[in-house]
XYZ file of C-alpha atoms in Angstrom:
390
model
C -33.476 6.025 -18.252
C -32.014 6.054 -14.744
C -29.732 3.308 -13.480
C -27.929 2.201 -10.352
C -24.463 0.710 -10.788
C -23.116 -1.772 -8.261
C -19.490 -2.760 -7.732
C -18.668 -6.193 -6.313
C -16.095 -8.517 -4.850
C -15.511 -10.901 -7.738
C -14.899 -14.600 -8.145
C -11.112 -15.008 -8.338
C -10.491 -11.669 -6.621
C -8.637 -10.954 -3.395
C -11.625 -11.292 -1.065
C -13.266 -14.552 -2.074
C -16.256 -12.805 -3.627
C -19.129 -14.160 -5.706
C -19.603 -11.203 -8.052
C -18.983 -11.032 -11.774
C -17.888 -7.387 -12.030
C -20.079 -4.267 -12.315
C -23.867 -4.588 -12.453
C -26.508 -2.109 -13.632
C -30.116 -2.061 -12.411
C -32.970 0.134 -13.698
C -33.820 2.739 -11.070
C -37.206 4.365 -10.506
C -36.528 7.814 -8.949
C -40.178 8.198 -7.887
C -40.344 5.064 -5.730
C -36.664 4.245 -5.169
C -37.199 0.747 -6.555
C -34.378 -1.077 -8.332
C -35.078 -3.461 -11.202
C -33.302 -6.705 -11.981
C -29.522 -6.144 -12.144
C -27.538 -7.169 -15.222
C -23.786 -7.662 -15.518
C -22.448 -4.786 -17.659
C -18.677 -5.139 -17.127
C -16.961 -8.452 -16.365
C -13.520 -6.871 -16.069
C -11.576 -6.060 -13.894
C -11.469 -8.142 -10.698
C -12.821 -6.534 -7.510
C -14.238 -3.237 -8.857
C -15.284 -2.432 -5.301
C -15.579 1.373 -5.513
C -17.294 3.304 -8.327
C -17.466 7.010 -9.140
C -19.516 8.734 -11.842
C -18.586 12.109 -13.316
C -20.981 15.017 -12.745
C -21.752 15.044 -16.473
C -22.782 11.400 -16.174
C -20.813 10.526 -19.294
C -18.366 8.116 -17.687
C -17.819 5.874 -14.697
C -14.550 5.089 -12.917
C -13.893 1.773 -11.155
C -11.176 1.271 -8.541
C -9.709 -2.236 -8.558
C -9.098 -3.547 -5.036
C -6.549 -6.105 -6.256
C -2.999 -7.156 -5.534
C -2.114 -7.261 -9.240
C -3.507 -5.772 -12.427
C -3.092 -7.099 -15.960
C -0.623 -9.697 -14.728
C 1.733 -7.296 -12.932
C 1.885 -6.215 -9.273
C -0.141 -3.097 -8.524
C -3.657 -1.705 -8.534
C -5.895 -0.639 -11.377
C -8.237 2.148 -12.428
C -10.700 1.714 -15.318
C -12.953 4.268 -17.033
C -16.162 3.388 -18.902
C -18.622 5.247 -21.111
C -22.260 4.921 -19.988
C -25.102 4.209 -22.411
C -28.045 6.381 -21.274
C -30.736 4.070 -22.581
C -29.493 0.669 -21.445
C -26.948 1.368 -18.688
C -24.370 -0.700 -20.549
C -20.703 0.188 -20.087
C -17.994 0.454 -22.761
C -14.405 0.554 -21.561
C -12.634 3.800 -22.460
C -9.246 3.433 -20.807
C -7.374 1.847 -17.940
C -4.135 2.318 -16.037
C -2.047 0.116 -13.762
C -0.960 1.909 -10.607
C 2.211 0.984 -8.762
C 0.531 0.620 -5.371
C -1.951 -2.279 -5.092
C -5.474 -2.526 -3.682
C -7.081 0.712 -4.881
C -10.021 0.801 -2.476
C -11.356 4.274 -3.270
C -11.384 6.799 -6.103
C -12.712 10.364 -5.965
C -12.632 13.273 -8.393
C -11.412 16.772 -7.643
C -13.903 19.611 -8.212
C -12.607 20.296 -11.733
C -12.807 16.567 -12.578
C -9.366 16.832 -14.148
C -7.853 14.437 -11.604
C -8.801 11.061 -10.176
C -7.580 10.609 -6.607
C -6.910 6.924 -5.948
C -6.386 5.570 -2.424
C -4.504 2.263 -2.156
C -5.553 1.064 1.282
C -3.393 -2.035 1.664
C -0.711 -0.517 -0.579
C -0.396 2.545 1.642
C -0.483 5.334 -0.953
C -2.511 8.099 -2.580
C -2.081 8.455 -6.355
C -3.358 11.384 -8.435
C -4.091 10.541 -12.091
C -4.877 12.966 -14.919
C -8.374 12.640 -16.366
C -9.606 14.003 -19.707
C -13.156 15.187 -20.448
C -13.509 12.093 -22.628
C -12.785 9.785 -19.691
C -9.315 8.904 -20.956
C -6.712 8.477 -18.220
C -3.410 10.352 -18.412
C -0.240 10.251 -16.374
C 0.313 10.114 -12.635
C 0.827 13.622 -11.238
C 1.749 12.623 -7.688
C 2.156 9.649 -5.347
C 1.889 10.288 -1.610
C 2.881 7.527 0.780
C 1.887 7.403 4.429
C 3.729 6.711 7.642
C 3.824 2.999 8.432
C 4.406 -0.216 6.515
C 2.100 -1.183 3.645
C 0.354 -4.492 4.316
C 0.752 -5.413 0.635
C 3.939 -3.729 -0.621
C 4.259 -2.715 -4.288
C 7.298 -4.961 -4.532
C 7.774 -8.217 -2.672
C 5.343 -10.572 -1.011
C 2.880 -9.828 1.805
C 3.760 -11.595 5.031
C 1.486 -13.823 7.150
C -0.624 -14.083 9.211
C -3.486 -13.598 6.756
C -7.179 -12.972 7.263
C -9.059 -16.279 6.841
C -9.829 -17.186 3.232
C -7.758 -14.338 1.763
C -4.188 -13.400 0.896
C -4.526 -10.181 2.921
C -2.155 -9.797 5.904
C -3.687 -9.078 9.301
C -3.380 -5.320 9.861
C -1.428 -4.201 12.940
C -2.399 -0.784 14.248
C 0.529 1.628 14.446
C 2.722 -0.723 12.403
C 0.944 -0.775 9.058
C -0.484 2.095 7.059
C -4.006 1.737 5.661
C -5.288 4.911 3.965
C -8.881 4.195 2.971
C -10.295 7.408 1.562
C -9.366 10.845 0.221
C -11.587 13.796 -0.697
C -11.153 17.433 -1.693
C -12.817 20.294 0.163
C -15.571 22.489 -1.273
C -13.065 25.040 -2.589
C -10.798 22.423 -4.215
C -7.907 23.905 -2.225
C -7.365 21.071 0.253
C -7.395 17.301 0.217
C -8.169 15.250 3.330
C -7.208 11.579 3.746
C -7.748 9.153 6.613
C -5.521 6.246 7.668
C -7.298 3.451 9.511
C -4.177 1.667 10.799
C -2.332 4.830 11.856
C -5.516 6.304 13.411
C -4.881 9.640 11.679
C -6.390 12.222 9.336
C -3.993 14.059 7.011
C -4.527 17.450 5.384
C -2.876 18.362 2.074
C -2.906 21.572 0.091
C -4.159 20.659 -3.362
C -2.930 22.420 -6.508
C -5.794 22.058 -8.970
C -3.592 23.257 -11.827
C -1.036 20.476 -11.462
C -2.970 17.845 -9.513
C -0.293 17.791 -6.803
C -1.171 17.439 -3.082
C 1.284 18.749 -0.465
C 1.058 17.533 3.163
C 0.554 20.330 5.707
C -1.013 18.787 8.822
C -1.704 15.417 10.483
C -4.035 14.836 13.444
C -4.271 11.647 15.463
C -7.632 10.450 16.700
C -7.789 10.872 20.492
C -9.549 7.531 20.920
C -7.098 4.613 20.688
C -8.119 2.028 18.087
C -10.754 4.347 16.548
C -9.531 3.681 12.998
C -11.074 6.359 10.726
C -12.074 4.412 7.623
C -13.985 6.816 5.394
C -14.821 10.515 5.216
C -17.921 12.480 4.255
C -18.290 16.272 3.975
C -20.950 18.460 5.554
C -22.646 20.832 3.077
C -21.400 23.888 5.028
C -17.922 23.245 3.598
C -16.326 23.530 7.053
C -17.195 20.331 8.875
C -16.615 16.747 7.834
C -16.934 13.327 9.439
C -15.188 9.986 9.650
C -16.768 6.619 10.236
C -14.399 4.774 12.546
C -14.194 1.057 11.833
C -12.868 -0.710 14.961
C -14.009 2.168 17.194
C -17.563 1.798 15.783
C -18.118 5.543 16.007
C -18.564 8.701 13.951
C -16.184 11.624 14.528
C -16.744 15.289 13.644
C -13.923 17.533 12.360
C -13.527 21.174 11.428
C -11.358 22.361 8.557
C -9.730 25.746 9.205
C -8.732 26.743 5.677
C -7.004 29.951 6.765
C -4.702 28.163 9.203
C -4.496 24.980 7.090
C -5.393 22.856 10.092
C -7.918 20.176 11.018
C -9.510 20.115 14.458
C -11.228 17.081 15.977
C -14.497 18.112 17.628
C -15.824 14.901 19.148
C -17.202 11.416 18.518
C -20.449 9.538 19.012
C -20.573 5.731 19.473
C -22.798 3.910 16.991
C -23.577 0.852 19.120
C -23.735 0.187 22.860
C -20.325 -0.255 24.411
C -19.985 -4.040 24.603
C -17.195 -6.527 23.933
C -18.135 -7.614 20.426
C -15.169 -7.997 18.072
C -17.507 -8.717 15.159
C -18.825 -5.148 14.995
C -17.141 -2.890 12.451
C -18.384 0.474 11.200
C -17.996 0.808 7.456
C -20.204 3.155 5.413
C -21.127 6.814 5.830
C -23.447 9.296 4.113
C -24.377 12.881 5.003
C -27.778 14.133 3.874
C -27.545 17.354 1.788
C -29.863 19.088 4.286
C -26.902 18.928 6.682
C -29.106 17.664 9.525
C -28.758 13.893 9.156
C -25.877 11.435 8.895
C -26.114 7.691 8.319
C -23.575 4.958 9.003
C -23.530 1.197 8.498
C -22.156 -1.253 11.052
C -21.113 -4.708 9.926
C -21.572 -7.561 12.380
C -24.216 -5.509 14.125
C -25.836 -5.276 10.639
C -27.694 -2.043 11.285
C -27.999 1.351 9.648
C -27.443 4.009 12.296
C -29.080 7.454 12.133
C -27.070 10.366 13.605
C -28.509 13.855 14.053
C -26.525 16.925 12.994
C -28.642 19.760 14.399
C -25.258 21.139 15.437
C -22.749 19.957 12.807
C -19.999 20.071 15.426
C -21.902 17.800 17.814
C -23.298 14.604 16.219
C -26.000 12.884 18.292
C -27.319 9.324 18.001
C -30.956 9.225 16.817
C -31.600 5.509 16.328
C -30.868 2.428 14.237
C -32.694 0.004 11.945
C -31.675 -3.464 10.692
C -29.776 -3.281 7.412
C -31.917 -6.012 5.876
C -28.892 -8.177 5.144
C -25.456 -9.080 6.455
C -22.232 -7.094 6.283
C -23.608 -3.748 5.082
C -20.363 -2.568 3.577
C -21.622 0.567 1.845
C -24.500 2.987 2.030
C -25.543 5.507 -0.621
C -28.220 8.148 -1.016
C -30.426 8.334 -4.097
C -29.842 11.398 -6.314
C -32.730 13.274 -4.643
C -31.701 11.959 -1.185
C -35.182 10.545 -0.484
C -33.858 6.979 -0.300
C -30.886 5.202 1.242
C -29.331 1.969 -0.043
C -27.176 -0.619 1.721
C -24.846 -2.980 -0.147
C -24.959 -6.121 1.986
C -21.851 -7.985 0.871
C -22.427 -11.007 3.087
C -26.013 -11.698 1.998
C -25.684 -10.815 -1.720
C -28.301 -8.093 -1.582
C -28.970 -4.367 -1.920
C -31.673 -3.031 0.379
C -33.593 0.254 0.162
C -34.889 2.604 2.875
C -37.135 5.623 2.518
C -36.074 8.673 4.550
C -38.888 10.500 6.314
C -39.065 14.188 5.435
C -37.951 16.314 8.367
C -37.011 13.584 10.837
C -34.752 11.667 8.435
C -35.861 8.353 9.938
C -35.026 5.403 7.636
C -37.774 2.845 6.936
C -37.217 -0.287 4.813
C -39.110 -0.385 1.509
C -39.140 -2.865 -1.394
C -37.777 -6.401 -1.399
C -33.974 -6.824 -1.324
C -32.416 -6.899 -4.791
C -30.016 -9.764 -5.367
C -26.477 -8.798 -6.411
C -23.581 -11.179 -5.638
C -21.114 -9.693 -3.112
C -22.132 -6.034 -3.621
C -19.703 -3.412 -2.337
C -20.794 0.026 -3.571
C -23.773 1.702 -5.276
C -23.782 4.828 -7.467
C -26.518 6.373 -9.591
C -26.847 7.813 -13.092
C -30.172 9.550 -13.720
C -31.285 10.316 -17.239
C -32.621 13.784 -16.381
C -29.985 15.103 -14.015
C -26.689 13.227 -14.134
C -24.813 13.351 -10.873
C -22.553 11.253 -8.759
C -23.585 9.853 -5.416
C -20.311 9.232 -3.642
C -20.346 8.745 0.121
C -16.904 7.338 0.731
C -17.243 3.686 1.595
C -14.639 1.114 0.701
C -13.119 -1.951 2.125
């Protein structure tokens, strides 16, 4: 049977959430419909980003928390997946020194989990066995700037309302939100929202060690690249820019080990609206469509990629809920899902063949404080990972 898994902001977590942990919902690949979700893992707090191995045997959850198992730091948990029921059984976990693990991705060999601690300001590579067991840390990369929540000591006010999270100051703090490897598993790219930069690392797949080679700063002040998504050509990739409310195109020159910024497209009309924040991103495997979610504006934005170097705005549709923090494509990319954290719902859109236009289908599915959706299909296990985190 096929299932969708949904991470959440939890009760007692860092973000004042209403979720209970990780939920599983039956998924109908033919219609895109989700069944009634059930809580399948009530630990840890704030499992806000999920990743499933290509084999479909296990799921990883990044813990967006200030402390883990009673000690300062972040957490990473692996679970075995029951094909028939979607239930999860914990395999292993590890406490990471740097707190608030907002994103986890796998390298192409799936021997390493790449954990990005957004408020902790670090990238941590962790060994991963075929069984889903977690090994040692192979490398920790810190970023220029001051972590908002340091691994030692107390975060300093002012805080965002209702949380213990310090207000981020651009250029002062570091806030790496996402890391991903390239198609050849030779490079790793990471973006830093607070420093307004994208960093390129050489990645040694034998040792799991990244080595910094190049940093580019976004030409638009206050753009804030939050998350990254690759184009299927293996050359281009994109960032969704949170405060800038835009999508930016990049080119990876593997021979020169350099990243080049190609240009940006705004996702909403230029207007003074501090409540608008871009958050999620997904690139269709056809390479001709990109989708982004905008919180505050609460829309899903469709961007055309007829020329992958020149993204063009195509249109937008209401997200069907508030604070669409993540978007994800179904395994066959015929449907798009939005995790509406503010309205406790996951909404579904069908994508028109050829044009890529999203159209809402099915009633919203209730999940408390959803943050991220991934899929495990019984016939063809695969991960759907489109780089959205808080």
